mmCIF file of C-alpha atoms in Angstrom:
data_model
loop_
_atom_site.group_PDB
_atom_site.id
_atom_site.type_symbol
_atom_site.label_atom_id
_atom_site.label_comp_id
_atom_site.label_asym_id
_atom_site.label_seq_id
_atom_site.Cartn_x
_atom_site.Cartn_y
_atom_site.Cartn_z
ATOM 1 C CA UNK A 75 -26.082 -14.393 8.495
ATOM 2 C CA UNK A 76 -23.370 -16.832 7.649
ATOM 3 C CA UNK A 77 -22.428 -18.831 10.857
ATOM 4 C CA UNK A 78 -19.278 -20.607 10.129
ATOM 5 C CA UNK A 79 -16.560 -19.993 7.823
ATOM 6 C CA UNK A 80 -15.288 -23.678 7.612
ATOM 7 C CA UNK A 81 -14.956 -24.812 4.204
ATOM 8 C CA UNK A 82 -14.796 -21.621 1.775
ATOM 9 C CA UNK A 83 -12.201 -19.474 3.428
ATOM 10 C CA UNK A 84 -8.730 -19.665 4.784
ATOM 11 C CA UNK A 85 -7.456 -17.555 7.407
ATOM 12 C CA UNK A 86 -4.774 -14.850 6.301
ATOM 13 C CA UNK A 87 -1.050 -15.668 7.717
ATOM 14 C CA UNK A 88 2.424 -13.689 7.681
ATOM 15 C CA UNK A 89 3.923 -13.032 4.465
ATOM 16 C CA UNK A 90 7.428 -12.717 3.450
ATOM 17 C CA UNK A 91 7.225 -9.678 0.522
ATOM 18 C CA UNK A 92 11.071 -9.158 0.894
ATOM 19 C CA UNK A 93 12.099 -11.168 -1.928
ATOM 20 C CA UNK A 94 9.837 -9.013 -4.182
ATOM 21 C CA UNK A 95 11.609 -5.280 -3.432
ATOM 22 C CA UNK A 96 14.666 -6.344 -6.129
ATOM 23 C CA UNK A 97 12.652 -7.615 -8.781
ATOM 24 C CA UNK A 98 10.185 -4.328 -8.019
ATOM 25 C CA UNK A 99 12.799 -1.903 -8.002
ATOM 26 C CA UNK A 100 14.288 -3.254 -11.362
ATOM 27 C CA UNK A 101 10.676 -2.632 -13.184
ATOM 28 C CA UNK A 102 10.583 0.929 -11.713
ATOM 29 C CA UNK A 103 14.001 2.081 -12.895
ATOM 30 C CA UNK A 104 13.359 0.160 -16.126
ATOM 31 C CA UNK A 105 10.424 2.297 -16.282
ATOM 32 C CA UNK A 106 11.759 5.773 -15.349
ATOM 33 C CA UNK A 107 14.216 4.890 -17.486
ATOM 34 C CA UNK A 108 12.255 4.894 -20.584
ATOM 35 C CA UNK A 109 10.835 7.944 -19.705
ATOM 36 C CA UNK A 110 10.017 10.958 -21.772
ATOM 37 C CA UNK A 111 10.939 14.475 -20.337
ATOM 38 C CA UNK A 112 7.575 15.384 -20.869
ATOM 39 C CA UNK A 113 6.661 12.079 -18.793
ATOM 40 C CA UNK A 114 8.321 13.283 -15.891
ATOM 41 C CA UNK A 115 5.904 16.429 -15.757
ATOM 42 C CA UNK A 116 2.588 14.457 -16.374
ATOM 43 C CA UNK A 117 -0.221 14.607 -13.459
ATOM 44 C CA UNK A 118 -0.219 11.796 -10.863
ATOM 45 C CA UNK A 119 -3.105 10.355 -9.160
ATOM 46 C CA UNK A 120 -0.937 11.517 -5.811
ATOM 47 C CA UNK A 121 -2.127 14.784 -5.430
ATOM 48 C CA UNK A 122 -0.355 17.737 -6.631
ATOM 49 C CA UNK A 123 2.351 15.464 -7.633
ATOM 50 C CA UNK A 124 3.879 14.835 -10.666
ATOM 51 C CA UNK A 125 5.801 11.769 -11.876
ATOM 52 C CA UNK A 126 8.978 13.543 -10.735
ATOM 53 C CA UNK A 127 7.371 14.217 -7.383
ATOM 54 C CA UNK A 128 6.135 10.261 -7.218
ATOM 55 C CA UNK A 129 9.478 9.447 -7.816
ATOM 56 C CA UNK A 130 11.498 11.540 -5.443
ATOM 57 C CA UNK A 131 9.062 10.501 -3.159
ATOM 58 C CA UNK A 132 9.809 6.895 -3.328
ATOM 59 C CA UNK A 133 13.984 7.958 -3.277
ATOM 60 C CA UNK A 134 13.292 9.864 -0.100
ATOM 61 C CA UNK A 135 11.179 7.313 1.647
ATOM 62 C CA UNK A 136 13.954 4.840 0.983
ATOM 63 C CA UNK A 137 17.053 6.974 2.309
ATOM 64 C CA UNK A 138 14.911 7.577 5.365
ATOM 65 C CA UNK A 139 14.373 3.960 6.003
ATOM 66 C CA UNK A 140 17.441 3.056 5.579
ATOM 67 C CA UNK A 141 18.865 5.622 8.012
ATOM 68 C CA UNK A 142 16.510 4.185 10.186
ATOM 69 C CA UNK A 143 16.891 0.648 9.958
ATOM 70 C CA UNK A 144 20.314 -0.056 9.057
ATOM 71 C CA UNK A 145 22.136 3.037 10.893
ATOM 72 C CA UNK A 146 19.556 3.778 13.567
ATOM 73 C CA UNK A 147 19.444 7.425 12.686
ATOM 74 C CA UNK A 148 15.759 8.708 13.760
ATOM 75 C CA UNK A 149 14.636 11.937 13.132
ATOM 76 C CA UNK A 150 14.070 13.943 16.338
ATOM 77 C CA UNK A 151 10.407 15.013 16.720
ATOM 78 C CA UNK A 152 9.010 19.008 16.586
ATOM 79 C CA UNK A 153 6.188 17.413 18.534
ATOM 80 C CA UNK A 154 5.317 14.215 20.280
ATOM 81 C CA UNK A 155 2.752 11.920 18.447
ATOM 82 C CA UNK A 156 -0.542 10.921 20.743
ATOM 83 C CA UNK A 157 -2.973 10.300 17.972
ATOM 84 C CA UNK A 158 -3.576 9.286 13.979
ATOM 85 C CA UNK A 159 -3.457 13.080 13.435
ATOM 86 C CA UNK A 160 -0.179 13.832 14.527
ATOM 87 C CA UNK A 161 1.235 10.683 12.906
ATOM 88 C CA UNK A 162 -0.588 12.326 9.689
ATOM 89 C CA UNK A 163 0.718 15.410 10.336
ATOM 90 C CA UNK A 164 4.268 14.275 10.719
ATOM 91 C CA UNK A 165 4.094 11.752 7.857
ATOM 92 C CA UNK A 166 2.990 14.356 5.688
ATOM 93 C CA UNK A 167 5.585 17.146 6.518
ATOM 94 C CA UNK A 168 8.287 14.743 6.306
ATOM 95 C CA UNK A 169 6.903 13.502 2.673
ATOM 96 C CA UNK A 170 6.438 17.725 1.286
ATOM 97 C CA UNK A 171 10.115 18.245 2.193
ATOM 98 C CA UNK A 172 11.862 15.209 1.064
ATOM 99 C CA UNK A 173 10.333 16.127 -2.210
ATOM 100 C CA UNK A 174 10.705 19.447 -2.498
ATOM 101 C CA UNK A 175 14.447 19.116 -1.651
ATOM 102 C CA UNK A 176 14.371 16.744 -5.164
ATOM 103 C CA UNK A 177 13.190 19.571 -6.740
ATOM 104 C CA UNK A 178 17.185 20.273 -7.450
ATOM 105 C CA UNK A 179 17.427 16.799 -8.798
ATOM 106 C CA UNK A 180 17.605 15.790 -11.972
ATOM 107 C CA UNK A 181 15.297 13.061 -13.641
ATOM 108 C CA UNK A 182 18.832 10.798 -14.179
ATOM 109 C CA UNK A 183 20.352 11.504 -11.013
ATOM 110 C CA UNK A 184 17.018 10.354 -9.432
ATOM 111 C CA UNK A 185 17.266 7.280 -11.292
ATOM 112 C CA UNK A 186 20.723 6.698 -10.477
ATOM 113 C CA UNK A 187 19.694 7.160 -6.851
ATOM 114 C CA UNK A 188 17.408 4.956 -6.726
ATOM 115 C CA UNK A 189 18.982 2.366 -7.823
ATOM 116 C CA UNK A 190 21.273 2.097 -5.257
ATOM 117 C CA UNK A 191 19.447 3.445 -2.138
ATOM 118 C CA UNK A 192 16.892 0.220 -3.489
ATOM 119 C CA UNK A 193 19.288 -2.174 -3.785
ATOM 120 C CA UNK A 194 20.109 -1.019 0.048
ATOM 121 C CA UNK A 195 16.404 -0.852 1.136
ATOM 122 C CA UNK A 196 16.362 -4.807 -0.287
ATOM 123 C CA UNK A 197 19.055 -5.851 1.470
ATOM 124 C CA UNK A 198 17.857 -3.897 4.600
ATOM 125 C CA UNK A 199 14.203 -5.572 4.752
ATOM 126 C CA UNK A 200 15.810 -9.342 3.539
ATOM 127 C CA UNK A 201 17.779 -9.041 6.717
ATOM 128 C CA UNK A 202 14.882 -8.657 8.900
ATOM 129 C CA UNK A 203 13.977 -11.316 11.156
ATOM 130 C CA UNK A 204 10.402 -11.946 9.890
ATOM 131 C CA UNK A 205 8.977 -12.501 13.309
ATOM 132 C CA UNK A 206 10.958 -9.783 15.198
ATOM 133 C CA UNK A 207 9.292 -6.559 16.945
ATOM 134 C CA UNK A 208 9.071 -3.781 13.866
ATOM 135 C CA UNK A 209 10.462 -0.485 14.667
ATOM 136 C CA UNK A 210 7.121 0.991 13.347
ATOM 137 C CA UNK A 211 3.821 -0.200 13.609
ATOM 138 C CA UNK A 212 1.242 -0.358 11.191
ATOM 139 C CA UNK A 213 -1.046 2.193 12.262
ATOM 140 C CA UNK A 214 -3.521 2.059 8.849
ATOM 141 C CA UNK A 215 -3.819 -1.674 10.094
ATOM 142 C CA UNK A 216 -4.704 -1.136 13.597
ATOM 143 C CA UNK A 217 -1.792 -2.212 15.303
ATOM 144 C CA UNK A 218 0.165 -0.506 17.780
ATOM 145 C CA UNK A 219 3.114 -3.272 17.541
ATOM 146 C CA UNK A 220 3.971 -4.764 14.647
ATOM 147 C CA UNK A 221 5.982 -7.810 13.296
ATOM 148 C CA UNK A 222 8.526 -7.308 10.601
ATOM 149 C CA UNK A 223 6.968 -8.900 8.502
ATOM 150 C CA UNK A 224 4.157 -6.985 8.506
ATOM 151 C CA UNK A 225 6.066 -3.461 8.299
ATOM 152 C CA UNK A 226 8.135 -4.915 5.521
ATOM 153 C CA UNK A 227 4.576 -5.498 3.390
ATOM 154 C CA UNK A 228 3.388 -2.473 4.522
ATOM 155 C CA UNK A 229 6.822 -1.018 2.720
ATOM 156 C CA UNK A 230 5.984 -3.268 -0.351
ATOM 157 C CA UNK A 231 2.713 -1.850 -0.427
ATOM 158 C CA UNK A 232 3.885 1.732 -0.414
ATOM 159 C CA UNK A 233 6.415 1.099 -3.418
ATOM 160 C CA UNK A 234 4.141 -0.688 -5.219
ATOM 161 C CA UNK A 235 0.863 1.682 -5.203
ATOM 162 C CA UNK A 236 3.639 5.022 -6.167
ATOM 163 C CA UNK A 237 4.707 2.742 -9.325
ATOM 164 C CA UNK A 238 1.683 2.467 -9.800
ATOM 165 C CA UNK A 239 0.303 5.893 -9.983
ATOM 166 C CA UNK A 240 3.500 6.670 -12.239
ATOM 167 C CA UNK A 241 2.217 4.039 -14.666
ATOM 168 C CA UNK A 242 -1.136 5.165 -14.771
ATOM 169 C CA UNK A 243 0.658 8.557 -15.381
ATOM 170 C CA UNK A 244 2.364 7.674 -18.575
ATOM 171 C CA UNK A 245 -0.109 5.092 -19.673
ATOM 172 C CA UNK A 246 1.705 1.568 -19.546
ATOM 173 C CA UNK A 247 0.465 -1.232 -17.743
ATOM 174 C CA UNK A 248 0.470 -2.193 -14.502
ATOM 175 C CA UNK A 249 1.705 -4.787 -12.644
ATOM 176 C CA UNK A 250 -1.217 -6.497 -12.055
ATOM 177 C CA UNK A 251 -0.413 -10.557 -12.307
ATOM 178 C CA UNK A 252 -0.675 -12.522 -8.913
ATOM 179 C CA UNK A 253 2.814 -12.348 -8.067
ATOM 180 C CA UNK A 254 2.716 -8.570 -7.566
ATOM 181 C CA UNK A 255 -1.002 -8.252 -6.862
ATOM 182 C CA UNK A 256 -1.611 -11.143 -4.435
ATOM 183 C CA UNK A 257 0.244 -10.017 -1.413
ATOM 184 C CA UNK A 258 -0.314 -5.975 -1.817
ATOM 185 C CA UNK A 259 -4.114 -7.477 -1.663
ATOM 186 C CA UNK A 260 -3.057 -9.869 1.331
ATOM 187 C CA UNK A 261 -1.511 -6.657 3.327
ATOM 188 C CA UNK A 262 -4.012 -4.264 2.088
ATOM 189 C CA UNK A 263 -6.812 -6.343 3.587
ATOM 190 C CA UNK A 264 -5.921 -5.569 6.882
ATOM 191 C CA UNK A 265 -6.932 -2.116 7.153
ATOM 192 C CA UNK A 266 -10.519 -3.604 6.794
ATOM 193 C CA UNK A 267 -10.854 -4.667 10.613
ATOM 194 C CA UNK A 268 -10.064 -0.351 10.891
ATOM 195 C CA UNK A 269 -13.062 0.113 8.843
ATOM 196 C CA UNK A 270 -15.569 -2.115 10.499
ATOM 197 C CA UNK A 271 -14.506 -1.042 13.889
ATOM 198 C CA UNK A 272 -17.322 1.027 14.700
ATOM 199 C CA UNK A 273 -20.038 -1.367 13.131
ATOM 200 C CA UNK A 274 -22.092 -3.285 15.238
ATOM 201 C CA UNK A 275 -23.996 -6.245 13.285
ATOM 202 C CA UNK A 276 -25.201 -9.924 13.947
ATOM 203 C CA UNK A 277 -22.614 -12.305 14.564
ATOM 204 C CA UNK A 278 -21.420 -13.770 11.823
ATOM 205 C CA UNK A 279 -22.410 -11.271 9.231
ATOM 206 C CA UNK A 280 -19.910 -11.011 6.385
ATOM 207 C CA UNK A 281 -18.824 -8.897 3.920
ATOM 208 C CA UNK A 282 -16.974 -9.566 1.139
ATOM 209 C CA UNK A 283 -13.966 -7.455 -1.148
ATOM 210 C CA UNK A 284 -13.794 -9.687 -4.294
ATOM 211 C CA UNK A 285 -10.829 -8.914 -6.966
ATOM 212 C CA UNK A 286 -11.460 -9.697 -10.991
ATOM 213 C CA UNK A 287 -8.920 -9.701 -13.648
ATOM 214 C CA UNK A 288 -5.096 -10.173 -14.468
ATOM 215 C CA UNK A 289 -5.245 -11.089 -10.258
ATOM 216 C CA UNK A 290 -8.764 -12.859 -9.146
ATOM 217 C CA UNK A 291 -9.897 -13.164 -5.548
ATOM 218 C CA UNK A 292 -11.591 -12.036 -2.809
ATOM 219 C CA UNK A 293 -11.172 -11.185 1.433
ATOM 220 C CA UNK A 294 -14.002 -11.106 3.175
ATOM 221 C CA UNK A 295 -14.745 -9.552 6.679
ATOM 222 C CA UNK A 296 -16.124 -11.630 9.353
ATOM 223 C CA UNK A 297 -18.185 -9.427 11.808
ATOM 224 C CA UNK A 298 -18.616 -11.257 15.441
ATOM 225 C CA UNK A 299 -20.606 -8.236 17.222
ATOM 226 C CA UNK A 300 -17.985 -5.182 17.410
ATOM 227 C CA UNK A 301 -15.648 -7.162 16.615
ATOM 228 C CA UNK A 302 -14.174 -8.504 13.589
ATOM 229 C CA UNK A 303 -11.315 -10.496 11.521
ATOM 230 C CA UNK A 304 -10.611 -10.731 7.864
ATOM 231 C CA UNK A 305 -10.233 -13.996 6.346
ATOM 232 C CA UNK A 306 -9.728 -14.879 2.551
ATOM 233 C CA UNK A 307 -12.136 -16.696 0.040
ATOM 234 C CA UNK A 308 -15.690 -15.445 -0.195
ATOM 235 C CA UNK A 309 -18.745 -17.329 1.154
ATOM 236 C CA UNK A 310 -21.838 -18.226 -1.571
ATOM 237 C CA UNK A 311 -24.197 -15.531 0.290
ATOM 238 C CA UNK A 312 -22.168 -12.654 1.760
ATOM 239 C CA UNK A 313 -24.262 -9.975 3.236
ATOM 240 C CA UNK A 314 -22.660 -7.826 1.238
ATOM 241 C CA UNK A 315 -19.965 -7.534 -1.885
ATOM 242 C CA UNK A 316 -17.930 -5.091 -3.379
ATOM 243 C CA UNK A 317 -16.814 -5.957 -6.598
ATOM 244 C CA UNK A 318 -13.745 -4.449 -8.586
ATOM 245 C CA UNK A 319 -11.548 -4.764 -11.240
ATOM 246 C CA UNK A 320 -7.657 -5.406 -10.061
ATOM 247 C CA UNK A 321 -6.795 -2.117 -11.511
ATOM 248 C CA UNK A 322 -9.619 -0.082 -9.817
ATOM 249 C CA UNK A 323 -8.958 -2.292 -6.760
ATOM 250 C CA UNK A 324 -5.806 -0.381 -5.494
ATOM 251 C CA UNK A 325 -7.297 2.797 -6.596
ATOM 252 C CA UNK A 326 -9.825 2.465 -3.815
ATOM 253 C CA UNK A 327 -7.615 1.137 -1.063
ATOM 254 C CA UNK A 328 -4.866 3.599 -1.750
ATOM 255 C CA UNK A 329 -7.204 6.769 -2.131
ATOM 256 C CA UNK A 330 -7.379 7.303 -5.390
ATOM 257 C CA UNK A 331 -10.915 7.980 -5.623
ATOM 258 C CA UNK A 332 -10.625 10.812 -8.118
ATOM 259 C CA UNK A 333 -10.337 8.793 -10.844
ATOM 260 C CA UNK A 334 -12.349 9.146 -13.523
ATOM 261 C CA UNK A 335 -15.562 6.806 -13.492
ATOM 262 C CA UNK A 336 -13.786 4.567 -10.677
ATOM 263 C CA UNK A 337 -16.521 4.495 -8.310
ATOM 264 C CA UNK A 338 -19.223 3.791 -10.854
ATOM 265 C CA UNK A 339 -17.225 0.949 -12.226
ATOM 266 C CA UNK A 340 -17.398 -0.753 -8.408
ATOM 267 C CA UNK A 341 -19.940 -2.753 -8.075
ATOM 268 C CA UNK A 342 -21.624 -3.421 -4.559
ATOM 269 C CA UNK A 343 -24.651 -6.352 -3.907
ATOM 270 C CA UNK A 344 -26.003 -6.832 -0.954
ATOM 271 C CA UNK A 345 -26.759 -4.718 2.160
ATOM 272 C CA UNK A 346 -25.278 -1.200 0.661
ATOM 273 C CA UNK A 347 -24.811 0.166 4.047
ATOM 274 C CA UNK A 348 -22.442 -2.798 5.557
ATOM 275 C CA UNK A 349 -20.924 -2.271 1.960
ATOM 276 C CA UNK A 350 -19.939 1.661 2.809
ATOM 277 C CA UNK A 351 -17.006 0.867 5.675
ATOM 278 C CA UNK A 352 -15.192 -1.315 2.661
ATOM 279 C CA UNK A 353 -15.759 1.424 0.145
ATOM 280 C CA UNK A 354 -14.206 3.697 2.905
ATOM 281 C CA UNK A 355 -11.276 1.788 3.772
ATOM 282 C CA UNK A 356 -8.086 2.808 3.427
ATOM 283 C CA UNK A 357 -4.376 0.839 3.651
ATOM 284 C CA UNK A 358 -2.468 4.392 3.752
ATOM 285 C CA UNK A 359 -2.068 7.092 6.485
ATOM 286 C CA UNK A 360 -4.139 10.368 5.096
#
């Protein structure tokens, strides 16, 4: 086992992702914009959804934030929430309606929409003091407080994996270039502690996720007994690696393991079995 991580790794620190929701929200309008009618029926890797669906989705996530954030407007619960399940539960319910009240939307007016509720959401999270107690913790990540910062990438994260699966929808690229992909990677990582919780192995055993393509990198997990942190950069001997390409990397994080051939194009070296909590990770509520 690898003893020491000085040298090939540096640990990972807050991130500011605010300044990327404008420039995000101008390539997802851009994109809608150019859109088809037939495009805005096409399959999505989300589910049951269709572009349309992805789409509303992201309009009614950002109205709710808002409400939250800016005009402290919370939704009152049917239920309380003691556990991931109910969180799930609620998350999900919340998601099915705001999209099937879209449903009387159409594909312009959802455009239109989101243009302005994301040129709110931006100046909503760029407001944020970074440091600050979020409203909402990051549950996917562990925590049962969060900073700002970190529920502001968690946000970026979420807008950035639904353009995505529209994308893959319609076949155009992806945004997949180090300014987009480097901190989605940076936040995703954090869900891998989540993973790893219930694995026991000698200290200093480390595994390793490493990223190849338009974005190259890698975050590897540091195992200290039950216990464990994620640092970037990737030791020369890992215990184990999982290898994937940058556009099969948010695939796997975000759950979109139905995708054809994904999981044969991963590639894992190394102990397969410490390998299996990475493969299983996920930076999303289910």
């Amino acid at each position: 086992a690898v003893t020491s991580t000085a040298g090939w790794s540096t640990e990972l620190a807050p991130i500011d992702t605010s300044p990327l929701f404008r420039p995000l929200l101008g390539e997802l309008t851009g994109l809608l914009r150019s859109l088809s009618p037939a495009d805005w029926d096409r399959p999505t890797l989300a589910g049951a959804w269709r572009v349309r669906d992805v789409a509303a989705h992201l309009l009614d996530g950002e109205l709710r934030r808002i409400a939250v954030y800016r005009d402290s407007h919370f939704l009152p619960l049917d239920t309380p929430i003691r556990s991931d399940r109910d969180l799930s539960r609620f998350v999900n319910g919340l998601n099915a309606s705001g999209v099937a009240w879209a449903a009387r939307l159409s594909p312009r007016m959802i455009v239109d929409l989101l243009e302005i509720a994301g040129s709110w959401g931006a100046e909503v999270v760029e407001r944020l003091p970074l440091d600050s107690r979020a409203i909402f913790a990051v549950s996917w990540a562990g925590e049962t407080e969060s900073k700002n910062w970190m529920d502001t990438g968690r946000e970026y994260t979420e807008k950035w994996h639904h353009q995505m699966q529209i994308r893959d929808a319609v076949g155009v690229d992806r945004l997949l270039t180090p300014r987009w992909m480097e901190p989605f990677l940076d936040i995703s990582a954090r869900a891998f502690p989540v993973a790893f919780a219930s694995v026991a192995a000698e200290i200093g055993t480390i595994v390793t996720f490493e990223i190849h393509g338009p974005t190259s990198g890698a975050w590897s997990v540091v195992l200290d007994g039950t216990a464990c942190r994620v640092v970037r950069g990737k030791p020369e001997n890992p215990s184990a690696t999982v290898r994937a390409r940058a556009d099969d990397a948010w695939r796997l994080l975000y759950n979109a393991v139905k995708t054809p051939g994904l999981m044969d194009r991963i590639e894992v070296t190394g102990d397969a079995e410490l390998a299996k909590p990475m493969l299983a990770a996920r930076s999303v509520i289910l």
